[in-house]
CSV table of C-alpha atoms and ligand atoms in Angstrom, one decimal:
chain,number,residue,atom,x,y,z
A,1,UNK,CA,-2.4,-3.3,-39.8
A,2,UNK,CA,-1.6,-0.8,-37.1
A,3,UNK,CA,0.8,-2.0,-34.4
A,4,UNK,CA,-0.8,-3.4,-31.3
A,5,UNK,CA,-0.7,-1.0,-28.3
A,6,UNK,CA,0.2,-2.3,-24.9
A,7,UNK,CA,0.4,-1.0,-21.4
A,8,UNK,CA,3.9,0.5,-20.7
A,9,UNK,CA,6.6,-1.8,-19.3
A,10,UNK,CA,6.3,-2.3,-15.5
A,11,UNK,CA,2.6,-1.1,-15.4
A,12,UNK,CA,-0.5,-3.2,-15.1
A,13,UNK,CA,-4.1,-3.1,-16.0
A,14,UNK,CA,-6.2,-3.9,-12.9
A,15,UNK,CA,-9.0,-6.1,-14.2
A,16,UNK,CA,-12.4,-6.3,-12.6
A,17,UNK,CA,-11.9,-9.2,-10.1
A,18,UNK,CA,-8.5,-7.8,-9.0
A,19,UNK,CA,-9.8,-4.2,-8.8
A,20,UNK,CA,-12.5,-5.4,-6.4
A,21,UNK,CA,-9.9,-7.2,-4.3
A,22,UNK,CA,-7.8,-4.0,-4.2
A,23,UNK,CA,-10.7,-1.9,-3.1
A,24,UNK,CA,-11.5,-4.3,-0.3
A,25,UNK,CA,-7.9,-3.8,1.0
A,26,UNK,CA,-8.3,0.0,0.8
A,27,UNK,CA,-11.6,-0.3,2.7
A,28,UNK,CA,-10.0,-2.4,5.4
A,29,UNK,CA,-7.3,0.2,5.7
A,30,UNK,CA,-9.8,3.0,5.9
A,31,UNK,CA,-11.6,1.2,8.7
A,32,UNK,CA,-8.6,0.3,10.7
A,33,UNK,CA,-6.8,3.6,10.3
A,34,UNK,CA,-10.0,5.6,10.8
A,35,UNK,CA,-10.7,3.9,14.1
A,36,UNK,CA,-7.2,4.9,15.3
A,37,UNK,CA,-7.8,8.5,14.4
A,38,UNK,CA,-6.0,8.7,11.0
A,39,UNK,CA,-7.6,11.1,8.5
A,40,UNK,CA,-7.6,10.5,4.8
A,41,UNK,CA,-5.4,12.9,2.9
A,42,UNK,CA,-4.1,13.4,-0.6
A,43,UNK,CA,-1.1,15.1,-2.2
A,44,UNK,CA,-0.4,15.5,-5.9
A,45,UNK,CA,1.0,12.6,-8.1
A,46,UNK,CA,3.9,14.8,-9.1
A,47,UNK,CA,6.0,17.3,-7.1
A,48,UNK,CA,9.1,19.4,-7.6
A,49,UNK,CA,12.0,17.1,-8.1
A,50,UNK,CA,13.9,18.9,-5.3
A,51,UNK,CA,11.4,17.6,-2.8
A,52,UNK,CA,12.4,14.0,-3.3
A,53,UNK,CA,16.1,14.8,-3.9
A,54,UNK,CA,16.1,16.5,-0.4
A,55,UNK,CA,13.5,14.4,1.3
A,56,UNK,CA,14.3,10.8,0.2
A,57,UNK,CA,18.0,11.5,0.0
A,58,UNK,CA,20.5,12.1,-2.8
A,59,UNK,CA,22.4,8.9,-2.2
A,60,UNK,CA,19.4,6.6,-2.4
A,61,UNK,CA,18.7,4.3,-5.4
A,62,UNK,CA,15.3,6.0,-5.7
A,63,UNK,CA,16.8,9.4,-6.3
A,64,UNK,CA,19.9,8.2,-8.2
A,65,UNK,CA,18.2,5.8,-10.6
A,66,UNK,CA,14.5,5.4,-10.2
A,67,UNK,CA,12.7,8.7,-10.6
A,68,UNK,CA,10.4,9.5,-13.5
A,69,UNK,CA,11.5,13.1,-13.9
A,70,UNK,CA,10.4,15.5,-16.6
A,71,UNK,CA,10.4,19.2,-17.4
A,72,UNK,CA,7.1,21.0,-17.7
A,73,UNK,CA,6.5,23.6,-20.4
A,74,UNK,CA,8.0,26.4,-18.2
A,75,UNK,CA,11.2,24.4,-17.7
A,76,UNK,CA,10.4,23.3,-14.1
A,77,UNK,CA,11.8,20.0,-13.1
A,78,UNK,CA,9.0,17.7,-11.8
A,79,UNK,CA,9.0,14.1,-10.7
A,80,UNK,CA,6.2,11.4,-10.4
A,81,UNK,CA,6.1,10.6,-6.7
A,82,UNK,CA,8.2,7.6,-5.8
A,83,UNK,CA,6.8,7.6,-2.2
A,84,UNK,CA,4.4,9.6,0.0
A,85,UNK,CA,6.3,10.7,3.1
A,86,UNK,CA,8.3,13.6,1.7
A,87,UNK,CA,5.1,15.1,0.1
A,88,UNK,CA,3.1,14.7,3.3
A,89,UNK,CA,5.8,16.5,5.2
A,90,UNK,CA,5.9,19.2,2.6
A,91,UNK,CA,2.1,19.6,2.9
A,92,UNK,CA,2.4,19.6,6.8
A,93,UNK,CA,4.7,22.6,6.5
A,94,UNK,CA,2.8,24.3,3.6
A,95,UNK,CA,-0.5,24.2,5.5
A,96,UNK,CA,0.9,25.1,8.9
A,97,UNK,CA,-0.3,21.9,10.4
A,98,UNK,CA,2.1,22.3,13.3
A,99,UNK,CA,-0.6,24.7,14.7
A,100,UNK,CA,-3.2,21.9,14.9
A,101,UNK,CA,-3.5,19.6,17.9
A,102,UNK,CA,-0.6,17.1,17.6
A,103,UNK,CA,0.0,14.5,16.6
A,104,UNK,CA,-1.5,15.0,13.1
A,105,UNK,CA,-2.4,11.5,11.8
A,106,UNK,CA,-2.9,11.1,8.1
A,107,UNK,CA,-3.3,8.3,5.6
A,108,UNK,CA,-3.5,8.1,1.9
A,109,UNK,CA,-3.4,5.6,-1.0
A,110,UNK,CA,-2.7,5.8,-4.7
A,111,UNK,CA,-0.2,5.3,-7.5
A,112,UNK,CA,3.6,5.7,-7.0
A,113,UNK,CA,6.3,5.4,-9.6
A,114,UNK,CA,9.8,4.0,-9.6
A,115,UNK,CA,11.9,3.2,-12.6
A,116,UNK,CA,13.0,-0.2,-11.4
A,117,UNK,CA,13.6,-3.4,-13.4
A,118,UNK,CA,10.2,-5.0,-13.5
A,119,UNK,CA,9.8,-8.5,-12.0
A,120,UNK,CA,7.2,-10.5,-10.0
A,121,UNK,CA,6.0,-8.0,-7.3
A,122,UNK,CA,8.0,-5.1,-8.6
A,123,UNK,CA,6.4,-2.6,-10.9
A,124,UNK,CA,7.1,0.9,-12.3
A,125,UNK,CA,3.7,2.0,-11.3
A,126,UNK,CA,2.5,0.5,-8.1
A,127,UNK,CA,0.0,1.3,-5.4
A,128,UNK,CA,0.7,2.1,-1.8
A,129,UNK,CA,-1.4,2.6,1.3
A,130,UNK,CA,0.5,5.0,3.5
A,131,UNK,CA,0.0,6.2,7.1
A,132,UNK,CA,1.9,8.9,8.9
A,133,UNK,CA,1.7,10.5,12.4
A,134,UNK,CA,3.5,13.8,12.7
A,135,UNK,CA,4.2,16.1,15.7
A,136,UNK,CA,5.1,13.6,18.5
A,137,UNK,CA,7.9,11.2,19.2
A,138,UNK,CA,5.8,9.2,21.6
A,139,UNK,CA,6.9,5.5,21.2
A,140,UNK,CA,3.2,4.5,21.4
A,141,UNK,CA,2.8,6.0,17.9
A,142,UNK,CA,5.5,3.7,16.5
A,143,UNK,CA,3.9,0.7,18.2
A,144,UNK,CA,0.4,1.7,17.1
A,145,UNK,CA,1.4,2.1,13.5
A,146,UNK,CA,3.3,-1.2,13.5
A,147,UNK,CA,0.2,-3.0,15.0
A,148,UNK,CA,-2.1,-1.3,12.4
A,149,UNK,CA,0.1,-2.6,9.5
A,150,UNK,CA,0.2,-6.1,11.1
A,151,UNK,CA,-3.6,-6.1,11.3
A,152,UNK,CA,-4.0,-4.8,7.8
A,153,UNK,CA,-1.8,-7.6,6.4
A,154,UNK,CA,-3.6,-10.2,8.5
A,155,UNK,CA,-7.1,-9.0,7.5
A,156,UNK,CA,-6.1,-8.8,3.9
A,157,UNK,CA,-5.3,-12.5,4.1
A,158,UNK,CA,-1.6,-11.9,3.3
A,159,UNK,CA,-0.3,-13.3,6.6
A,160,UNK,CA,1.8,-14.7,8.1
A,161,UNK,CA,4.4,-12.0,7.7
A,162,UNK,CA,7.8,-11.8,9.4
A,163,UNK,CA,8.3,-8.4,11.2
A,164,UNK,CA,11.8,-7.1,11.3
A,165,UNK,CA,12.5,-4.3,13.7
A,166,UNK,CA,15.4,-2.1,14.5
A,167,UNK,CA,16.4,1.4,15.6
A,168,UNK,CA,18.8,3.7,13.7
A,169,UNK,CA,19.2,6.2,16.5
A,170,UNK,CA,20.0,9.8,15.6
A,171,UNK,CA,21.8,11.0,12.5
A,172,UNK,CA,24.9,11.9,14.8
A,173,UNK,CA,25.1,8.4,16.3
A,174,UNK,CA,24.6,7.0,12.8
A,175,UNK,CA,27.4,9.2,11.3
A,176,UNK,CA,29.8,8.0,14.0
A,177,UNK,CA,28.7,4.4,13.4
A,178,UNK,CA,29.0,4.8,9.6
A,179,UNK,CA,32.6,5.9,10.1
A,180,UNK,CA,33.3,2.8,12.2
A,181,UNK,CA,31.5,0.6,9.5
A,182,UNK,CA,33.6,2.3,6.7
A,183,UNK,CA,36.8,1.5,8.6
A,184,UNK,CA,35.7,-2.1,9.0
A,185,UNK,CA,34.8,-2.4,5.3
A,186,UNK,CA,38.1,-0.7,4.3
A,187,UNK,CA,40.0,-3.1,6.4
A,188,UNK,CA,38.5,-5.9,4.4
A,189,UNK,CA,38.3,-4.1,1.1
A,190,UNK,CA,39.7,-7.0,-0.9
A,191,UNK,CA,36.9,-9.4,0.2
A,192,UNK,CA,33.8,-7.2,-0.5
A,193,UNK,CA,32.0,-6.8,-3.9
A,194,UNK,CA,33.0,-4.0,-6.3
A,195,UNK,CA,29.6,-2.3,-5.8
A,196,UNK,CA,30.0,-2.1,-2.0
A,197,UNK,CA,33.6,-0.8,-2.5
A,198,UNK,CA,32.4,1.9,-4.9
A,199,UNK,CA,29.5,3.0,-2.6
A,200,UNK,CA,31.6,2.7,0.5
A,201,UNK,CA,31.8,6.5,1.1
A,202,UNK,CA,28.2,7.2,0.2
A,203,UNK,CA,26.3,4.4,1.7
A,204,UNK,CA,28.2,1.6,3.5
A,205,UNK,CA,25.0,0.3,5.1
A,206,UNK,CA,24.1,-1.2,1.7
A,207,UNK,CA,26.7,-3.8,2.4
A,208,UNK,CA,24.3,-5.5,4.9
A,209,UNK,CA,21.9,-6.1,2.0
A,210,UNK,CA,24.5,-7.6,-0.4
A,211,UNK,CA,24.0,-11.0,-2.0
A,212,UNK,CA,27.8,-11.3,-2.5
A,213,UNK,CA,29.2,-14.1,-0.3
A,214,UNK,CA,32.5,-12.3,0.4
A,215,UNK,CA,30.6,-9.2,1.5
A,216,UNK,CA,28.2,-11.2,3.6
A,217,UNK,CA,31.1,-12.9,5.5
A,218,UNK,CA,32.7,-9.5,6.2
A,219,UNK,CA,29.4,-8.2,7.5
A,220,UNK,CA,28.9,-10.9,10.1
A,221,UNK,CA,31.9,-9.3,11.9
A,222,UNK,CA,30.8,-5.7,11.3
A,223,UNK,CA,29.9,-3.3,14.1
A,224,UNK,CA,26.2,-3.0,14.8
A,225,UNK,CA,24.4,0.3,15.2
A,226,UNK,CA,22.0,-1.1,17.8
A,227,UNK,CA,24.9,-1.6,20.2
A,228,UNK,CA,25.9,2.1,19.9
A,229,UNK,CA,22.6,3.9,20.4
A,230,UNK,CA,22.5,6.9,22.8
A,231,UNK,CA,20.6,6.3,26.0
A,232,UNK,CA,17.5,8.2,24.9
A,233,UNK,CA,17.2,6.4,21.7
A,234,UNK,CA,17.8,3.0,23.4
A,235,UNK,CA,15.1,3.8,25.9
A,236,UNK,CA,12.7,4.9,23.1
A,237,UNK,CA,13.4,1.6,21.3
A,238,UNK,CA,12.8,-0.4,24.5
A,239,UNK,CA,9.5,1.4,25.0
A,240,UNK,CA,8.4,0.5,21.4
A,241,UNK,CA,9.3,-3.1,22.0
A,242,UNK,CA,7.5,-3.2,25.4
A,243,UNK,CA,4.3,-2.0,23.8
A,244,UNK,CA,4.6,-4.6,21.0
A,245,UNK,CA,5.3,-7.3,23.5
A,246,UNK,CA,2.3,-6.3,25.6
A,247,UNK,CA,0.2,-6.5,22.4
A,248,UNK,CA,1.5,-10.0,21.7
A,249,UNK,CA,3.0,-9.1,18.3
A,250,UNK,CA,6.0,-11.2,17.4
A,251,UNK,CA,9.0,-9.5,15.8
A,252,UNK,CA,12.7,-10.0,15.2
A,253,UNK,CA,15.2,-7.4,16.2
A,254,UNK,CA,17.4,-7.2,13.2
A,255,UNK,CA,20.2,-4.7,13.3
A,256,UNK,CA,21.0,-5.3,9.6
A,257,UNK,CA,17.6,-4.0,8.5
A,258,UNK,CA,18.3,-1.4,5.8
A,259,UNK,CA,15.5,0.8,4.4
A,260,UNK,CA,16.0,2.3,1.0
A,261,UNK,CA,15.3,5.9,2.1
A,262,UNK,CA,17.6,8.3,3.9
A,263,UNK,CA,15.2,10.1,6.3
A,264,UNK,CA,14.9,7.5,9.0
A,265,UNK,CA,15.8,8.1,12.7
A,266,UNK,CA,15.1,5.7,15.6
A,267,UNK,CA,12.5,3.0,14.8
A,268,UNK,CA,12.6,1.2,11.4
A,269,UNK,CA,10.6,-1.9,10.5
A,270,UNK,CA,9.5,-4.1,7.6
A,271,UNK,CA,7.0,-6.8,7.1
A,272,UNK,CA,8.0,-9.7,4.8
A,273,UNK,CA,5.7,-12.3,3.4
A,274,UNK,CA,6.7,-15.9,3.7
A,275,UNK,CA,4.8,-16.6,0.6
A,276,UNK,CA,6.6,-14.2,-1.8
A,277,UNK,CA,9.9,-14.6,-3.5
A,278,UNK,CA,12.6,-12.0,-4.0
A,279,UNK,CA,10.2,-9.0,-3.6
A,280,UNK,CA,8.9,-10.1,-0.2
A,281,UNK,CA,8.4,-6.8,1.5
A,282,UNK,CA,4.7,-6.2,2.0
A,283,UNK,CA,5.3,-2.9,3.8
A,284,UNK,CA,7.7,-1.0,5.9
A,285,UNK,CA,8.4,2.3,7.5
A,286,UNK,CA,9.8,4.0,10.5
A,287,UNK,CA,10.5,7.3,12.3
A,288,UNK,CA,11.8,10.4,10.6
A,289,UNK,CA,12.3,13.0,13.3
A,290,UNK,CA,14.4,15.4,11.2
A,291,UNK,CA,12.6,15.3,7.9
A,292,UNK,CA,10.1,18.2,8.4
A,293,UNK,CA,12.9,20.4,9.5
A,294,UNK,CA,15.1,19.4,6.6
A,295,UNK,CA,12.2,20.4,4.3
A,296,UNK,CA,12.1,23.9,5.9
A,297,UNK,CA,9.5,23.4,8.6
A,298,UNK,CA,9.7,23.6,12.4
A,299,UNK,CA,11.4,20.7,14.2
A,300,UNK,CA,8.7,18.0,14.0
A,301,UNK,CA,9.1,14.3,14.7
A,302,UNK,CA,7.2,11.9,12.6
A,303,UNK,CA,6.6,8.2,12.0
A,304,UNK,CA,4.8,6.1,9.4
A,305,UNK,CA,4.7,3.3,6.9
A,306,UNK,CA,3.7,2.3,3.4
A,307,UNK,CA,2.4,-1.0,2.2
A,308,UNK,CA,2.3,-2.2,-1.5
A,309,UNK,CA,-1.2,-3.2,-2.5
A,310,UNK,CA,0.0,-5.4,-5.4
A,311,UNK,CA,2.3,-7.3,-3.0
A,312,UNK,CA,-0.4,-7.8,-0.4
A,313,UNK,CA,-2.6,-9.2,-3.1
A,314,UNK,CA,0.1,-11.5,-4.4
A,315,UNK,CA,0.5,-12.9,-0.9
A,316,UNK,CA,-3.2,-13.1,-0.2
A,317,UNK,CA,-5.4,-16.0,-0.7
A,318,UNK,CA,-8.6,-14.1,0.1
A,319,UNK,CA,-11.2,-14.4,-2.6
A,320,UNK,CA,-13.3,-11.3,-3.4
A,321,UNK,CA,-16.5,-11.4,-1.4
A,322,UNK,CA,-19.5,-12.6,-3.4
A,323,UNK,CA,-22.2,-10.0,-3.4
A,324,UNK,CA,-25.7,-11.3,-3.8
A,325,UNK,CA,-26.9,-10.4,-7.3
A,326,UNK,CA,-30.3,-10.2,-8.9
A,327,UNK,CA,-31.2,-10.2,-12.6
A,328,UNK,CA,-34.2,-8.4,-14.0
A,329,UNK,CA,-35.4,-10.0,-17.2
A,330,UNK,CA,-37.9,-8.9,-19.8
A,331,UNK,CA,-40.6,-11.4,-20.7
A,332,UNK,CA,-41.5,-9.1,-23.7
A,333,UNK,CA,-39.8,-6.0,-25.1
A,334,UNK,CA,-42.5,-3.5,-24.0
A,335,UNK,CA,-41.9,-4.4,-20.3
A,336,UNK,CA,-38.7,-2.4,-20.5
A,337,UNK,CA,-40.0,0.7,-18.6
A,338,UNK,CA,-41.4,-1.4,-15.7
A,339,UNK,CA,-38.3,-3.6,-15.6
A,340,UNK,CA,-36.1,-0.5,-15.5
A,341,UNK,CA,-38.1,0.8,-12.5
A,342,UNK,CA,-37.9,-2.6,-10.8
A,343,UNK,CA,-34.1,-2.6,-11.1
A,344,UNK,CA,-33.9,0.9,-9.7
A,345,UNK,CA,-36.1,0.0,-6.7
A,346,UNK,CA,-34.0,-3.1,-6.0
A,347,UNK,CA,-30.8,-0.9,-6.1
A,348,UNK,CA,-32.5,1.7,-3.8
A,349,UNK,CA,-32.9,-1.2,-1.3
A,350,UNK,CA,-29.2,-1.8,-1.5
A,351,UNK,CA,-29.5,-4.9,-3.7
A,352,UNK,CA,-27.1,-5.4,-6.7
A,353,UNK,CA,-29.5,-5.6,-9.6
A,354,UNK,CA,-28.6,-5.9,-13.3
A,355,UNK,CA,-31.2,-5.6,-16.1
A,356,UNK,CA,-31.2,-7.1,-19.5
A,357,UNK,CA,-29.3,-4.7,-21.8
A,358,UNK,CA,-28.2,-6.8,-24.8
A,359,UNK,CA,-31.4,-7.8,-26.6
A,360,UNK,CA,-31.4,-11.4,-25.5
A,361,UNK,CA,-34.4,-13.8,-25.7
A,362,UNK,CA,-35.9,-14.8,-22.4
A,363,UNK,CA,-34.1,-18.1,-22.5
A,364,UNK,CA,-30.8,-16.2,-23.2
A,365,UNK,CA,-31.6,-13.8,-20.3
A,366,UNK,CA,-32.0,-16.7,-17.9
A,367,UNK,CA,-28.7,-18.1,-19.1
A,368,UNK,CA,-27.1,-14.8,-18.5
A,369,UNK,CA,-28.6,-14.6,-15.0
A,370,UNK,CA,-27.1,-18.0,-14.3
A,371,UNK,CA,-23.7,-16.9,-15.8
A,372,UNK,CA,-23.4,-13.9,-13.5
A,373,UNK,CA,-24.4,-16.1,-10.5
A,374,UNK,CA,-27.7,-14.3,-9.8
A,375,UNK,CA,-29.5,-15.7,-6.7
A,376,UNK,CA,-32.9,-14.5,-8.1
A,377,UNK,CA,-34.3,-13.3,-11.4
A,378,UNK,CA,-37.3,-11.0,-11.6
A,379,UNK,CA,-39.1,-11.6,-14.9
A,380,UNK,CA,-41.2,-8.6,-15.9
A,381,UNK,CA,-43.9,-9.1,-18.5
A,382,UNK,CA,-47.7,-9.1,-18.2
A,383,UNK,CA,-47.1,-10.5,-14.8
A,384,UNK,CA,-44.0,-10.2,-12.4
A,385,UNK,CA,-42.4,-13.5,-11.6
A,386,UNK,CA,-39.6,-14.3,-9.3
A,387,UNK,CA,-37.3,-17.2,-10.1
A,388,UNK,CA,-35.2,-18.9,-7.5
A,389,UNK,CA,-32.0,-19.5,-9.5
A,390,UNK,CA,-30.8,-22.3,-7.2
A,391,UNK,CA,-33.9,-24.5,-7.3
A,392,UNK,CA,-35.4,-23.2,-10.6
A,393,UNK,CA,-38.7,-22.6,-8.8
A,394,UNK,CA,-40.6,-19.7,-10.4
A,395,UNK,CA,-43.5,-18.0,-8.7
A,396,UNK,CA,-45.8,-15.2,-9.8
A,397,UNK,CA,-45.8,-12.2,-7.5
A,398,UNK,CA,-48.8,-10.0,-6.8
A,399,UNK,CA,-47.2,-6.7,-7.9
A,400,UNK,CA,-43.7,-5.1,-7.5
A,401,UNK,CA,-43.8,-4.9,-3.7
A,402,UNK,CA,-44.4,-8.6,-3.3
A,403,UNK,CA,-41.7,-9.4,-5.9
A,404,UNK,CA,-39.3,-7.3,-3.8
A,405,UNK,CA,-40.3,-9.1,-0.6
A,406,UNK,CA,-39.7,-12.5,-2.4
A,407,UNK,CA,-36.3,-11.4,-3.6
A,408,UNK,CA,-35.4,-10.3,-0.1
A,409,UNK,CA,-36.4,-13.7,1.2
A,410,UNK,CA,-34.3,-15.5,-1.4
A,411,UNK,CA,-31.3,-13.3,-0.6
A,412,UNK,CA,-31.7,-14.2,3.0
B,501,LIG,P1,9.3,1.6,0.8
B,501,LIG,O1,9.8,0.5,1.6
B,501,LIG,O2,10.1,2.1,-0.2
B,501,LIG,O3,8.8,2.7,1.8
B,501,LIG,O4,7.9,1.1,0.1
B,501,LIG,C1,6.9,0.6,0.9
B,501,LIG,C2,6.2,-0.6,0.2
B,501,LIG,O5,5.8,-0.2,-1.1
B,501,LIG,C3,7.2,-1.8,0.0
B,501,LIG,O6,7.3,-2.6,1.1
B,501,LIG,C4,6.4,-2.5,-1.2
B,501,LIG,O7,5.4,-3.3,-0.7
B,501,LIG,C5,5.9,-1.4,-2.0
B,501,LIG,N1,6.7,-1.1,-3.1
B,501,LIG,C6,7.8,-0.3,-3.2
B,501,LIG,N2,8.3,-0.3,-4.4
B,501,LIG,C7,7.6,-1.1,-5.2
B,501,LIG,C8,7.6,-1.5,-6.6
B,501,LIG,N3,8.5,-1.0,-7.4
B,501,LIG,N4,6.6,-2.4,-7.0
B,501,LIG,C9,5.7,-2.8,-6.1
B,501,LIG,N5,5.6,-2.5,-4.8
B,501,LIG,C10,6.5,-1.6,-4.4
B,501,LIG,C11,8.3,3.9,1.5
B,501,LIG,O8,7.9,4.2,0.4
B,501,LIG,C12,8.2,4.9,2.7
B,501,LIG,N6,7.6,6.1,2.2
B,501,LIG,C13,7.4,4.3,3.8
B,501,LIG,C14,7.3,5.2,4.9
B,501,LIG,C15,6.2,6.0,5.2
B,501,LIG,N7,8.2,5.5,5.9
B,501,LIG,C16,7.7,6.4,6.7
B,501,LIG,N8,6.5,6.7,6.3
């Protein structure tokens, strides 16, 4: 016997009920983001490896450990995208979008790839909805995006979610702060975990994230970046907060919020579900005012977020909406042509209509109609009958038009 084939580790097949729930979330995103002026946009699923190395940051886990990288036939190094922001910035530069009216607001959704250890809510191929606003540092964009993500989570049935918010200031403030933090960690080197000690030079912020009790104790006394922001950045953060306050959105200012990507400046945020375990982040993002320039474009501020569809679904209790269904049955085999036309007319009227396509007896067809939860069955033979599947009442219709009217009545 040939060995059984399975989907690769960390990937998942999205089966029909789930696929429908996922599409519903995408549709909610499309509606919410569309109303706020965000345009759908797509970039390739793979890019030059260098884009992510430069964009996401050499010291991040994503770049160091998690990228699916391969060589193409010409020896070019390519990577399956681990996130969307770097590619959107690349496209902004490549297509001269700085010449358009600013800000340029874009959103996208699709598969992303990270070679992480799979666990509940963590996959190697996962799906993000991503929204970005480039070309303005107006704090209302930060607040608008945060509110849009809050609404998406709410409408997807994945609430309540805890919103953590912070500001990272500029890279310069951050560099000075990181020095102070390194000194603090060095002063307590014997109490922190080996991993933190080893990455102390590269990424001391990671220490805020540690599970290690000794490290956690050291971090409670560590200096906080929020206390050291430049006046401009502090004012920007105050503006973002004031807009969220005015909108009535609750959040926690959390100066220990660490995002796994290097490009952030100023605002950072993350929504965590109270219903999920270790992988609780439903979505997160922030401002990246230097990224476009670092990728070779003109100085262009930007802000955005990404949300994981799989995690939203895990946290959500929303059932897929039941669409009214109609079954078209054949009372005798030679009614096929008329039944086929009937099904097409129903569909043209916007009704979900399925026709018998498996050679069942009429009794078998009615059973099938019941199984799929049809509200009505149109039985086409010498006559056309419409059966109310709830009451079992069946009535002959005077032609196709009357049958259609009766179906409409039943669907309500
Ligand atoms: P991120 O926090 O790395 O941000 O990912 C955003 C969301 O994607 C996470 O909160 C989570 O829901 C989902 N996600 C990430 N990795 C996995 C995984 N392995 N399995 C399942 N879900 C996952 C970004 O990607 C940034 N590009 C967001 C951003 C946009 N910042 C500014 N603009």
